Amino acid sequence: MKLVVVSAGLSVPSSTRLLADRLAAAVGRAPAGAGVDIEVVELRDLAVEIAHNFTNGFPGRKLAAALEAVTEADGLIAVTPVFTASYSGLFKSFFDVLDKEALVGKPVLIAATGGTARHSLVLEHALRPMFAYLRAVVVPTGVYAASEDWGAQGLEGRVERAAGELAALMSGLSGVAPRKPDADLPVVPFAEQLARLAAG
C-alpha cells in the first residue's frame, strides 16, 4: 500500500509537518497499516511551480511528480496550517491543479494546525467539504492541533484513532478493482418493478 502525506507547512521546523509525520507513523503502526510505503509531499517546495501551473497550464517536474504520487496513492493524509480561519492558499492551490478525478473514492485523513483551539472547526467547515466535493472518502476522525495541544493529553489518542481509520480504509480498498456492470442482466423498467411488487 502507498500512503502519500501532503504537508502545507511554511516554516522550518513546522508544526504542520510534525503533525503530518505523527499521523503517517501512526498509520504504519496500525494493524491494517503494516508494510505501508510512505511518501511526503512538502508544498512549500512546490509553491513556484504551482503558481506557474496556474499561468501556463503545465506542471513543472517536481509538481508533476507530486501530482502523480497523490493520484496513484492508496490513501492520503492532508495537513494544512490555518490561515484566516481556513486552509492555506498554498494548500488549496495544490488541490486546484490536481486532476478533478484523482481523489475519487480515495481514503483521506484531514488534519490542521493553528495557534488556538478556536479554529478547530476548520476541519468540518473547510477541509471536509472540499474533499467531499472532490469525491474522496474522508475518515470520520479529523485531527486538529493547537499550540497548547502539543504534549497535552488527547492529541495522541486522536492521532491513533484517525490513523487506524485510514489504515482500515486503505487495506479494504487497496487493490480492489471497480466492479463492472453485467451487460447480460436484464434491465427492468421502474414502472414494471412497481407493478410486480403491487401484484405480490
PDB file of C-alpha atoms in Angstrom:
ATOM      1  CA  MET A   1       0.000   0.000   0.000  1.00  0.00           C
ATOM      2  CA  LYS A   2       1.152   3.511  -0.756  1.00  0.00           C
ATOM      3  CA  LEU A   3       0.387   6.423   1.569  1.00  0.00           C
ATOM      4  CA  VAL A   4       1.076   9.989   0.446  1.00  0.00           C
ATOM      5  CA  VAL A   5       1.287  12.797   3.005  1.00  0.00           C
ATOM      6  CA  VAL A   6       0.658  16.354   1.789  1.00  0.00           C
ATOM      7  CA  SER A   7       2.018  18.971   4.199  1.00  0.00           C
ATOM      8  CA  ALA A   8       1.382  22.675   3.625  1.00  0.00           C
ATOM      9  CA  GLY A   9       3.563  24.000   6.444  1.00  0.00           C
ATOM     10  CA  LEU A  10       5.674  27.021   5.573  1.00  0.00           C
ATOM     11  CA  SER A  11       8.141  27.361   8.431  1.00  0.00           C
ATOM     12  CA  VAL A  12      11.159  25.210   9.272  1.00  0.00           C
ATOM     13  CA  PRO A  13      10.631  23.424  11.590  1.00  0.00           C
ATOM     14  CA  SER A  14       6.897  23.243  11.029  1.00  0.00           C
ATOM     15  CA  SER A  15       4.194  22.090  13.437  1.00  0.00           C
ATOM     16  CA  THR A  16       2.166  21.141  10.365  1.00  0.00           C
ATOM     17  CA  ARG A  17       4.919  18.796   9.179  1.00  0.00           C
ATOM     18  CA  LEU A  18       5.306  17.449  12.724  1.00  0.00           C
ATOM     19  CA  LEU A  19       1.613  16.553  12.856  1.00  0.00           C
ATOM     20  CA  ALA A  20       1.824  15.034   9.366  1.00  0.00           C
ATOM     21  CA  ASP A  21       4.766  12.848  10.427  1.00  0.00           C
ATOM     22  CA  ARG A  22       2.966  11.695  13.582  1.00  0.00           C
ATOM     23  CA  LEU A  23      -0.114  10.726  11.603  1.00  0.00           C
ATOM     24  CA  ALA A  24       1.930   8.842   8.994  1.00  0.00           C
ATOM     25  CA  ALA A  25       3.860   6.958  11.684  1.00  0.00           C
ATOM     26  CA  ALA A  26       0.592   6.043  13.411  1.00  0.00           C
ATOM     27  CA  VAL A  27      -0.800   4.628  10.158  1.00  0.00           C
ATOM     28  CA  GLY A  28       2.299   2.447   9.897  1.00  0.00           C
ATOM     29  CA  ARG A  29       1.756   1.199  13.471  1.00  0.00           C
ATOM     30  CA  ALA A  30      -1.906   0.357  12.908  1.00  0.00           C
ATOM     31  CA  PRO A  31      -2.693  -3.368  12.456  1.00  0.00           C
ATOM     32  CA  ALA A  32      -4.102  -2.671   8.982  1.00  0.00           C
ATOM     33  CA  GLY A  33      -1.175  -0.435   8.046  1.00  0.00           C
ATOM     34  CA  ALA A  34       1.639  -2.951   8.198  1.00  0.00           C
ATOM     35  CA  GLY A  35       4.106  -2.520   5.347  1.00  0.00           C
ATOM     36  CA  VAL A  36       2.684   0.792   4.155  1.00  0.00           C
ATOM     37  CA  ASP A  37       5.022   2.797   1.912  1.00  0.00           C
ATOM     38  CA  ILE A  38       5.030   6.492   2.913  1.00  0.00           C
ATOM     39  CA  GLU A  39       5.885   9.452   0.666  1.00  0.00           C
ATOM     40  CA  VAL A  40       5.784  13.059   1.893  1.00  0.00           C
ATOM     41  CA  VAL A  41       4.954  15.985  -0.394  1.00  0.00           C
ATOM     42  CA  GLU A  42       6.104  19.340   1.018  1.00  0.00           C
ATOM     43  CA  LEU A  43       4.051  22.027  -0.706  1.00  0.00           C
ATOM     44  CA  ARG A  44       6.478  24.743   0.429  1.00  0.00           C
ATOM     45  CA  ASP A  45       8.980  23.355  -2.082  1.00  0.00           C
ATOM     46  CA  LEU A  46       6.410  23.404  -4.892  1.00  0.00           C
ATOM     47  CA  ALA A  47       4.994  26.912  -4.435  1.00  0.00           C
ATOM     48  CA  VAL A  48       6.656  28.431  -7.527  1.00  0.00           C
ATOM     49  CA  GLU A  49       5.733  25.504  -9.782  1.00  0.00           C
ATOM     50  CA  ILE A  50       2.125  25.605  -8.540  1.00  0.00           C
ATOM     51  CA  ALA A  51       1.926  29.323  -9.400  1.00  0.00           C
ATOM     52  CA  HIS A  52       3.427  28.697 -12.846  1.00  0.00           C
ATOM     53  CA  ASN A  53       0.916  25.894 -13.442  1.00  0.00           C
ATOM     54  CA  PHE A  54      -1.909  28.401 -12.986  1.00  0.00           C
ATOM     55  CA  THR A  55      -0.430  30.781 -15.554  1.00  0.00           C
ATOM     56  CA  ASN A  56       0.833  28.376 -18.222  1.00  0.00           C
ATOM     57  CA  GLY A  57      -1.238  25.242 -17.613  1.00  0.00           C
ATOM     58  CA  PHE A  58       1.752  22.913 -17.299  1.00  0.00           C
ATOM     59  CA  PRO A  59       3.225  21.428 -14.112  1.00  0.00           C
ATOM     60  CA  GLY A  60       6.971  21.565 -13.556  1.00  0.00           C
ATOM     61  CA  ARG A  61       8.959  18.379 -12.989  1.00  0.00           C
ATOM     62  CA  LYS A  62       8.625  18.318  -9.188  1.00  0.00           C
ATOM     63  CA  LEU A  63       4.948  19.294  -9.215  1.00  0.00           C
ATOM     64  CA  ALA A  64       4.160  16.664 -11.844  1.00  0.00           C
ATOM     65  CA  ALA A  65       5.816  14.001  -9.677  1.00  0.00           C
ATOM     66  CA  ALA A  66       3.821  15.136  -6.632  1.00  0.00           C
ATOM     67  CA  LEU A  67       0.527  15.121  -8.540  1.00  0.00           C
ATOM     68  CA  GLU A  68       1.284  11.647  -9.863  1.00  0.00           C
ATOM     69  CA  ALA A  69       2.120  10.394  -6.359  1.00  0.00           C
ATOM     70  CA  VAL A  70      -1.187  11.657  -4.974  1.00  0.00           C
ATOM     71  CA  THR A  71      -3.139  10.210  -7.900  1.00  0.00           C
ATOM     72  CA  GLU A  72      -1.569   6.748  -7.529  1.00  0.00           C
ATOM     73  CA  ALA A  73      -1.721   6.599  -3.721  1.00  0.00           C
ATOM     74  CA  ASP A  74      -3.941   4.141  -1.875  1.00  0.00           C
ATOM     75  CA  GLY A  75      -4.511   6.740   0.830  1.00  0.00           C
ATOM     76  CA  LEU A  76      -3.793  10.376   1.582  1.00  0.00           C
ATOM     77  CA  ILE A  77      -3.035  12.461   4.663  1.00  0.00           C
ATOM     78  CA  ALA A  78      -3.623  16.171   4.042  1.00  0.00           C
ATOM     79  CA  VAL A  79      -2.407  18.671   6.653  1.00  0.00           C
ATOM     80  CA  THR A  80      -2.629  22.456   6.487  1.00  0.00           C
ATOM     81  CA  PRO A  81      -1.937  25.363   8.800  1.00  0.00           C
ATOM     82  CA  VAL A  82      -4.956  27.571   9.477  1.00  0.00           C
ATOM     83  CA  PHE A  83      -4.841  30.945   7.717  1.00  0.00           C
ATOM     84  CA  THR A  84      -7.751  33.396   8.133  1.00  0.00           C
ATOM     85  CA  ALA A  85      -9.981  30.691   9.634  1.00  0.00           C
ATOM     86  CA  SER A  86      -9.497  28.306   6.703  1.00  0.00           C
ATOM     87  CA  TYR A  87      -6.913  26.199   4.867  1.00  0.00           C
ATOM     88  CA  SER A  88      -3.888  27.980   3.458  1.00  0.00           C
ATOM     89  CA  GLY A  89      -3.874  29.330  -0.087  1.00  0.00           C
ATOM     90  CA  LEU A  90      -0.938  27.082  -0.985  1.00  0.00           C
ATOM     91  CA  PHE A  91      -2.846  24.021   0.236  1.00  0.00           C
ATOM     92  CA  LYS A  92      -5.942  24.928  -1.801  1.00  0.00           C
ATOM     93  CA  SER A  93      -3.867  25.780  -4.869  1.00  0.00           C
ATOM     94  CA  PHE A  94      -2.245  22.342  -4.914  1.00  0.00           C
ATOM     95  CA  PHE A  95      -5.616  20.605  -4.946  1.00  0.00           C
ATOM     96  CA  ASP A  96      -6.876  23.092  -7.551  1.00  0.00           C
ATOM     97  CA  VAL A  97      -4.212  21.934 -10.025  1.00  0.00           C
ATOM     98  CA  LEU A  98      -4.764  18.248  -9.224  1.00  0.00           C
ATOM     99  CA  ASP A  99      -6.898  16.371 -11.748  1.00  0.00           C
ATOM    100  CA  LYS A 100     -10.533  16.550 -10.646  1.00  0.00           C
ATOM    101  CA  GLU A 101     -10.865  12.738 -10.801  1.00  0.00           C
ATOM    102  CA  ALA A 102      -7.664  11.977  -8.871  1.00  0.00           C
ATOM    103  CA  LEU A 103      -9.273  11.608  -5.432  1.00  0.00           C
ATOM    104  CA  VAL A 104     -12.487   9.833  -6.375  1.00  0.00           C
ATOM    105  CA  GLY A 105     -13.004   7.029  -3.849  1.00  0.00           C
ATOM    106  CA  LYS A 106      -9.605   7.607  -2.244  1.00  0.00           C
ATOM    107  CA  PRO A 107      -9.389   7.442   1.584  1.00  0.00           C
ATOM    108  CA  VAL A 108      -8.240  10.786   3.020  1.00  0.00           C
ATOM    109  CA  LEU A 109      -7.332  11.806   6.551  1.00  0.00           C
ATOM    110  CA  ILE A 110      -7.695  15.561   7.116  1.00  0.00           C
ATOM    111  CA  ALA A 111      -5.710  17.489   9.719  1.00  0.00           C
ATOM    112  CA  ALA A 112      -4.800  21.069  10.571  1.00  0.00           C
ATOM    113  CA  THR A 113      -2.648  23.104  12.933  1.00  0.00           C
ATOM    114  CA  GLY A 114      -3.298  26.518  14.430  1.00  0.00           C
ATOM    115  CA  GLY A 115      -2.404  28.862  17.236  1.00  0.00           C
ATOM    116  CA  THR A 116      -5.692  28.491  19.069  1.00  0.00           C
ATOM    117  CA  ALA A 117      -8.326  25.812  19.616  1.00  0.00           C
ATOM    118  CA  ARG A 118     -10.973  28.275  18.396  1.00  0.00           C
ATOM    119  CA  HIS A 119     -10.070  27.372  14.807  1.00  0.00           C
ATOM    120  CA  SER A 120     -10.643  23.620  15.221  1.00  0.00           C
ATOM    121  CA  LEU A 121     -13.889  23.744  13.221  1.00  0.00           C
ATOM    122  CA  VAL A 122     -11.810  24.420  10.105  1.00  0.00           C
ATOM    123  CA  LEU A 123     -11.798  20.639   9.668  1.00  0.00           C
ATOM    124  CA  GLU A 124     -15.584  20.466   9.338  1.00  0.00           C
ATOM    125  CA  HIS A 125     -16.284  23.809   7.661  1.00  0.00           C
ATOM    126  CA  ALA A 126     -13.429  23.926   5.131  1.00  0.00           C
ATOM    127  CA  LEU A 127     -11.428  20.706   4.680  1.00  0.00           C
ATOM    128  CA  ARG A 128     -14.171  18.100   4.847  1.00  0.00           C
ATOM    129  CA  PRO A 129     -16.447  19.908   2.338  1.00  0.00           C
ATOM    130  CA  MET A 130     -13.544  20.406  -0.076  1.00  0.00           C
ATOM    131  CA  PHE A 131     -12.591  16.738  -0.104  1.00  0.00           C
ATOM    132  CA  ALA A 132     -16.247  15.688  -0.263  1.00  0.00           C
ATOM    133  CA  TYR A 133     -16.541  17.859  -3.376  1.00  0.00           C
ATOM    134  CA  LEU A 134     -13.539  16.003  -4.834  1.00  0.00           C
ATOM    135  CA  ARG A 135     -15.417  12.743  -4.010  1.00  0.00           C
ATOM    136  CA  ALA A 136     -12.767  11.415  -1.660  1.00  0.00           C
ATOM    137  CA  VAL A 137     -13.669   9.129   1.249  1.00  0.00           C
ATOM    138  CA  VAL A 138     -12.823  11.251   4.290  1.00  0.00           C
ATOM    139  CA  VAL A 139     -12.206   9.298   7.501  1.00  0.00           C
ATOM    140  CA  PRO A 140     -14.589  10.155  10.367  1.00  0.00           C
ATOM    141  CA  THR A 141     -11.888  11.471  12.718  1.00  0.00           C
ATOM    142  CA  GLY A 142     -10.121  14.678  11.727  1.00  0.00           C
ATOM    143  CA  VAL A 143      -7.144  15.880  13.774  1.00  0.00           C
ATOM    144  CA  TYR A 144      -6.619  19.492  14.820  1.00  0.00           C
ATOM    145  CA  ALA A 145      -3.596  20.536  16.870  1.00  0.00           C
ATOM    146  CA  ALA A 146      -3.490  23.955  18.528  1.00  0.00           C
ATOM    147  CA  SER A 147      -0.311  25.259  20.147  1.00  0.00           C
ATOM    148  CA  GLU A 148      -1.432  24.081  23.583  1.00  0.00           C
ATOM    149  CA  ASP A 149      -2.159  20.539  22.319  1.00  0.00           C
ATOM    150  CA  TRP A 150       1.483  19.586  21.847  1.00  0.00           C
ATOM    151  CA  GLY A 151       2.463  17.423  24.807  1.00  0.00           C
ATOM    152  CA  ALA A 152      -1.062  17.533  26.240  1.00  0.00           C
ATOM    153  CA  GLN A 153      -3.384  14.588  26.745  1.00  0.00           C
ATOM    154  CA  GLY A 154      -5.829  13.883  23.956  1.00  0.00           C
ATOM    155  CA  LEU A 155      -3.843  14.672  20.817  1.00  0.00           C
ATOM    156  CA  GLU A 156      -2.090  11.313  20.653  1.00  0.00           C
ATOM    157  CA  GLY A 157      -5.393   9.482  21.081  1.00  0.00           C
ATOM    158  CA  ARG A 158      -6.952  11.406  18.188  1.00  0.00           C
ATOM    159  CA  VAL A 159      -3.884  10.731  16.046  1.00  0.00           C
ATOM    160  CA  GLU A 160      -4.047   6.986  16.711  1.00  0.00           C
ATOM    161  CA  ARG A 161      -7.802   6.787  16.126  1.00  0.00           C
ATOM    162  CA  ALA A 162      -7.698   8.714  12.850  1.00  0.00           C
ATOM    163  CA  ALA A 163      -4.681   6.745  11.611  1.00  0.00           C
ATOM    164  CA  GLY A 164      -6.417   3.465  12.417  1.00  0.00           C
ATOM    165  CA  GLU A 165      -9.471   4.537  10.435  1.00  0.00           C
ATOM    166  CA  LEU A 166      -7.339   5.497   7.438  1.00  0.00           C
ATOM    167  CA  ALA A 167      -5.325   2.267   7.546  1.00  0.00           C
ATOM    168  CA  ALA A 168      -8.534   0.211   7.688  1.00  0.00           C
ATOM    169  CA  LEU A 169      -9.985   2.005   4.677  1.00  0.00           C
ATOM    170  CA  MET A 170      -6.743   1.683   2.737  1.00  0.00           C
ATOM    171  CA  SER A 171      -6.412  -2.036   3.367  1.00  0.00           C
ATOM    172  CA  GLY A 172     -10.063  -2.565   2.483  1.00  0.00           C
ATOM    173  CA  LEU A 173      -9.890  -0.623  -0.769  1.00  0.00           C
ATOM    174  CA  SER A 174      -6.312  -1.326  -1.885  1.00  0.00           C
ATOM    175  CA  GLY A 175      -6.123  -3.484  -4.965  1.00  0.00           C
ATOM    176  CA  VAL A 176      -9.896  -3.801  -5.335  1.00  0.00           C
ATOM    177  CA  ALA A 177     -10.882  -3.282  -8.952  1.00  0.00           C
ATOM    178  CA  PRO A 178     -14.133  -1.403  -9.531  1.00  0.00           C
ATOM    179  CA  ARG A 179     -16.998  -3.732 -10.371  1.00  0.00           C
ATOM    180  CA  LYS A 180     -18.114  -3.522 -13.972  1.00  0.00           C
ATOM    181  CA  PRO A 181     -21.845  -3.692 -14.662  1.00  0.00           C
ATOM    182  CA  ASP A 182     -23.033  -7.021 -16.031  1.00  0.00           C
ATOM    183  CA  ALA A 183     -24.286  -6.388 -19.543  1.00  0.00           C
ATOM    184  CA  ASP A 184     -26.185  -9.703 -19.585  1.00  0.00           C
ATOM    185  CA  LEU A 185     -28.532  -8.792 -16.735  1.00  0.00           C
ATOM    186  CA  PRO A 186     -31.985  -7.736 -17.938  1.00  0.00           C
ATOM    187  CA  VAL A 187     -32.963  -4.124 -17.366  1.00  0.00           C
ATOM    188  CA  VAL A 188     -36.451  -3.941 -15.849  1.00  0.00           C
ATOM    189  CA  PRO A 189     -38.190  -0.553 -16.124  1.00  0.00           C
ATOM    190  CA  PHE A 190     -39.038   1.024 -12.782  1.00  0.00           C
ATOM    191  CA  ALA A 191     -42.775   1.120 -13.522  1.00  0.00           C
ATOM    192  CA  GLU A 192     -42.745  -2.618 -14.244  1.00  0.00           C
ATOM    193  CA  GLN A 193     -40.877  -3.299 -10.981  1.00  0.00           C
ATOM    194  CA  LEU A 194     -43.591  -1.395  -9.062  1.00  0.00           C
ATOM    195  CA  ALA A 195     -46.339  -3.318 -10.855  1.00  0.00           C
ATOM    196  CA  ARG A 196     -44.716  -6.639  -9.911  1.00  0.00           C
ATOM    197  CA  LEU A 197     -44.431  -5.584  -6.278  1.00  0.00           C
ATOM    198  CA  ALA A 198     -48.068  -4.494  -6.180  1.00  0.00           C
ATOM    199  CA  ALA A 199     -49.157  -7.812  -7.667  1.00  0.00           C
ATOM    200  CA  GLY A 200     -47.388  -9.622  -4.823  1.00  0.00           C
TER     201      GLY A 200
END
